mmCIF file of C-alpha atoms in Angstrom:
data_model
loop_
_atom_site.group_PDB
_atom_site.id
_atom_site.type_symbol
_atom_site.label_atom_id
_atom_site.label_comp_id
_atom_site.label_asym_id
_atom_site.label_seq_id
_atom_site.Cartn_x
_atom_site.Cartn_y
_atom_site.Cartn_z
ATOM 1 C CA ALA A 1 -3.816 19.369 -7.723
ATOM 2 C CA GLY A 2 -6.581 19.496 -10.470
ATOM 3 C CA GLU A 3 -10.371 18.345 -9.834
ATOM 4 C CA GLY A 4 -11.149 14.452 -9.228
ATOM 5 C CA ARG A 5 -12.627 12.565 -6.538
ATOM 6 C CA ALA A 6 -11.042 9.523 -3.847
ATOM 7 C CA GLY A 7 -12.468 6.505 -2.087
ATOM 8 C CA ALA A 8 -11.577 3.917 -0.351
ATOM 9 C CA ALA A 9 -12.529 0.197 0.882
ATOM 10 C CA ALA A 10 -10.871 -2.720 1.997
ATOM 11 C CA ALA A 11 -10.877 -5.270 -0.676
ATOM 12 C CA ASP A 12 -12.334 -8.122 1.231
ATOM 13 C CA ASP A 13 -13.852 -8.793 4.592
ATOM 14 C CA ASP A 14 -11.074 -9.842 6.253
ATOM 15 C CA ASP A 15 -10.656 -5.942 8.641
ATOM 16 C CA GLU A 16 -8.250 -7.777 11.041
ATOM 17 C CA CYS A 17 -5.480 -9.165 8.491
ATOM 18 C CA PRO A 18 -2.469 -6.865 8.228
ATOM 19 C CA LEU A 19 -2.357 -8.476 4.996
ATOM 20 C CA ALA A 20 -5.961 -7.460 4.024
ATOM 21 C CA PRO A 21 -5.229 -5.030 0.411
ATOM 22 C CA TRP A 22 -7.495 -2.109 0.674
ATOM 23 C CA VAL A 23 -8.302 -0.073 -2.389
ATOM 24 C CA PHE A 24 -7.823 3.716 -3.103
ATOM 25 C CA VAL A 25 -9.858 4.758 -6.168
ATOM 26 C CA ILE A 26 -8.084 8.438 -6.936
ATOM 27 C CA ASP A 27 -9.078 10.150 -10.362
ATOM 28 C CA GLY A 28 -7.110 13.663 -11.046
ATOM 29 C CA SER A 29 -5.595 15.788 -13.876
ATOM 30 C CA ALA A 30 -2.101 15.946 -12.496
ATOM 31 C CA PHE A 31 -0.531 14.908 -8.781
ATOM 32 C CA LEU A 32 2.570 16.389 -6.833
ATOM 33 C CA TRP A 33 5.427 14.192 -6.428
ATOM 34 C CA HIS A 34 4.540 11.603 -3.154
ATOM 35 C CA GLN A 35 0.657 13.356 -3.005
ATOM 36 C CA VAL A 36 -0.736 9.999 -3.101
ATOM 37 C CA ARG A 37 1.325 8.479 -0.324
ATOM 38 C CA CYS A 38 1.063 11.675 1.724
ATOM 39 C CA MET A 39 -2.975 11.179 1.224
ATOM 40 C CA VAL A 40 -2.647 7.550 1.975
ATOM 41 C CA ALA A 41 -0.844 8.113 5.035
ATOM 42 C CA THR A 42 -3.456 10.552 6.333
ATOM 43 C CA LEU A 43 -6.709 8.774 5.227
ATOM 44 C CA PHE A 44 -4.969 5.780 7.797
ATOM 45 C CA LEU A 45 -4.436 7.792 10.681
ATOM 46 C CA VAL A 46 -8.231 9.180 10.564
ATOM 47 C CA GLY A 47 -9.267 5.743 10.132
ATOM 48 C CA SER A 48 -7.260 4.393 12.922
ATOM 49 C CA GLY A 49 -8.501 7.069 15.004
ATOM 50 C CA ARG A 50 -4.846 8.874 15.553
ATOM 51 C CA GLU A 51 -6.334 12.127 13.511
ATOM 52 C CA ALA A 52 -9.641 13.014 13.981
ATOM 53 C CA PRO A 53 -11.630 13.311 10.800
ATOM 54 C CA SER A 54 -11.398 16.910 10.132
ATOM 55 C CA LEU A 55 -7.767 16.744 9.538
ATOM 56 C CA VAL A 56 -8.426 16.172 6.102
ATOM 57 C CA ASP A 57 -10.862 19.507 5.615
ATOM 58 C CA SER A 58 -7.842 21.309 7.256
ATOM 59 C CA LEU A 59 -5.088 19.725 4.853
ATOM 60 C CA LEU A 60 -7.483 20.754 1.924
ATOM 61 C CA ASP A 61 -8.004 24.430 2.983
ATOM 62 C CA LEU A 62 -4.753 26.376 1.723
ATOM 63 C CA GLN A 63 -5.542 29.001 3.928
ATOM 64 C CA GLN A 64 -4.633 26.870 6.960
ATOM 65 C CA CYS A 65 -2.386 24.923 5.353
ATOM 66 C CA PRO A 66 -0.351 26.577 2.743
ATOM 67 C CA ALA A 67 2.840 24.121 2.469
ATOM 68 C CA ARG A 68 3.206 19.863 2.738
ATOM 69 C CA PRO A 69 2.094 18.736 6.135
ATOM 70 C CA CYS A 70 4.605 17.582 8.018
ATOM 71 C CA TYR A 71 3.090 14.036 8.176
ATOM 72 C CA ASP A 72 5.087 10.908 7.312
ATOM 73 C CA MET A 73 4.332 9.153 3.819
ATOM 74 C CA ALA A 74 2.822 5.554 3.511
ATOM 75 C CA PRO A 75 5.446 3.127 2.649
ATOM 76 C CA ASP A 76 6.036 2.543 -1.197
ATOM 77 C CA ALA A 77 6.252 -1.280 -1.117
ATOM 78 C CA PRO A 78 2.792 -2.107 -0.721
ATOM 79 C CA LEU A 79 1.381 0.624 -2.953
ATOM 80 C CA LEU A 80 0.371 -0.873 -6.236
ATOM 81 C CA LEU A 81 -0.449 1.665 -9.039
ATOM 82 C CA HIS A 82 -3.230 -0.351 -10.760
ATOM 83 C CA SER A 83 -3.900 1.750 -13.775
ATOM 84 C CA ILE A 84 -3.735 5.198 -15.362
ATOM 85 C CA GLY A 85 -6.165 6.846 -18.188
ATOM 86 C CA TYR A 86 -5.289 9.051 -20.831
ATOM 87 C CA PRO A 87 -7.821 10.679 -23.020
ATOM 88 C CA GLU A 88 -7.793 9.238 -26.533
ATOM 89 C CA ALA A 89 -6.525 12.323 -28.392
ATOM 90 C CA ARG A 90 -3.331 12.255 -26.325
ATOM 91 C CA LEU A 91 -2.206 8.536 -27.528
ATOM 92 C CA ARG A 92 0.412 8.776 -30.255
ATOM 93 C CA TRP A 93 1.302 5.221 -32.134
ATOM 94 C CA THR A 94 4.700 4.744 -33.019
ATOM 95 C CA PRO A 95 6.456 2.134 -35.632
ATOM 96 C CA HIS A 96 7.959 0.288 -32.584
ATOM 97 C CA ALA A 97 4.708 0.237 -30.338
ATOM 98 C CA ASP A 98 4.012 -3.160 -30.743
ATOM 99 C CA GLU A 99 7.538 -4.505 -29.719
ATOM 100 C CA SER A 100 7.626 -1.927 -26.911
ATOM 101 C CA LEU A 101 3.834 -3.106 -25.935
ATOM 102 C CA SER A 102 5.009 -6.996 -26.416
ATOM 103 C CA ALA A 103 8.045 -6.409 -24.118
ATOM 104 C CA VAL A 104 6.027 -4.568 -21.736
ATOM 105 C CA ALA A 105 3.710 -7.732 -21.794
ATOM 106 C CA ALA A 106 6.361 -10.044 -21.010
ATOM 107 C CA LEU A 107 7.823 -8.236 -18.334
ATOM 108 C CA TRP A 108 4.233 -8.060 -16.702
ATOM 109 C CA ARG A 109 3.871 -11.576 -16.895
ATOM 110 C CA ARG A 110 7.154 -12.834 -15.712
ATOM 111 C CA GLU A 111 6.217 -9.898 -12.799
ATOM 112 C CA ALA A 112 2.778 -11.646 -11.891
ATOM 113 C CA GLU A 113 4.510 -15.190 -12.158
ATOM 114 C CA ALA A 114 7.295 -14.094 -9.399
ATOM 115 C CA ALA A 115 4.783 -12.285 -7.787
ATOM 116 C CA THR A 116 2.340 -15.265 -7.768
ATOM 117 C CA LEU A 117 5.108 -17.713 -6.473
ATOM 118 C CA ARG A 118 5.825 -14.865 -3.504
ATOM 119 C CA SER A 119 2.409 -14.513 -2.440
ATOM 120 C CA ALA A 120 1.698 -18.283 -2.019
ATOM 121 C CA MET A 121 5.068 -18.476 -0.209
ATOM 122 C CA LEU A 122 4.135 -15.836 2.329
ATOM 123 C CA LEU A 123 0.673 -17.476 2.618
ATOM 124 C CA THR A 124 1.756 -20.535 3.762
ATOM 125 C CA MET A 125 4.421 -19.348 6.052
ATOM 126 C CA ARG A 126 1.897 -16.830 7.466
ATOM 127 C CA SER A 127 -0.653 -19.720 7.641
ATOM 128 C CA SER A 128 2.599 -21.949 9.116
ATOM 129 C CA LEU A 129 3.153 -19.425 11.954
ATOM 130 C CA LEU A 130 -0.731 -18.786 12.639
ATOM 131 C CA SER A 131 -1.056 -22.696 13.281
ATOM 132 C CA ALA A 132 2.183 -23.687 15.247
ATOM 133 C CA ARG A 133 1.923 -24.206 18.930
ATOM 134 C CA VAL A 134 4.574 -22.667 21.272
ATOM 135 C CA ALA A 135 5.688 -25.267 23.756
ATOM 136 C CA ARG A 136 6.543 -23.034 27.098
ATOM 137 C CA PRO A 137 8.989 -24.628 28.922
ATOM 138 C CA ALA A 138 8.367 -25.555 32.870
ATOM 139 C CA PRO A 139 9.722 -23.249 35.520
ATOM 140 C CA SER A 140 12.386 -25.763 36.114
ATOM 141 C CA ASP A 141 13.720 -25.701 32.617
ATOM 142 C CA ARG A 142 14.134 -22.328 32.495
ATOM 143 C CA ALA A 143 17.930 -20.397 32.402
ATOM 144 C CA GLY A 144 19.478 -20.520 35.761
ATOM 145 C CA GLY A 145 16.906 -23.137 36.894
ATOM 146 C CA GLY A 146 17.023 -21.809 40.737
ATOM 147 C CA ALA A 147 15.608 -18.924 42.839
ATOM 148 C CA GLY A 148 17.438 -15.608 41.537
ATOM 149 C CA GLY A 149 18.379 -17.759 38.505
ATOM 150 C CA GLY A 150 16.961 -16.425 35.669
ATOM 151 C CA GLU A 151 14.046 -14.265 33.817
ATOM 152 C CA GLY A 152 11.448 -13.509 36.838
ATOM 153 C CA GLY A 153 14.297 -14.214 39.468
ATOM 154 C CA GLY A 154 13.643 -12.928 42.828
ATOM 155 C CA GLY A 155 14.850 -9.956 43.615
#
């Protein structure tokens, strides 16, 4: 919907980490409902090798694909809208704008503090899981103890 540009890059060097963030820069004059989620999902399918890169060109060709394609959308939870830009001519100041901006800033501060705490907690949990050593029971300690008793018993 409209002209624009797009690009993506890993936000850090840890490509193997499932928590590693990705940054997508998508500029346009308008977007359809869930369009960005569909675009991101398609780009991850191509990037993971589950779809050919030519899929993107095919999906952008209205002769080949006149309707929304049948692909799952990217989940909304990890997606973060970072910024929106508007031409200055569209902005109008209202008498209550200062109050509204203060309320938004306070809400942002509370949410940022909560997110920082959640992030620290999740990183600590991840670190604990990665460093945990799992003791495997000796064969005689497994359920059933004898032949044919527990997991992998004879038979």
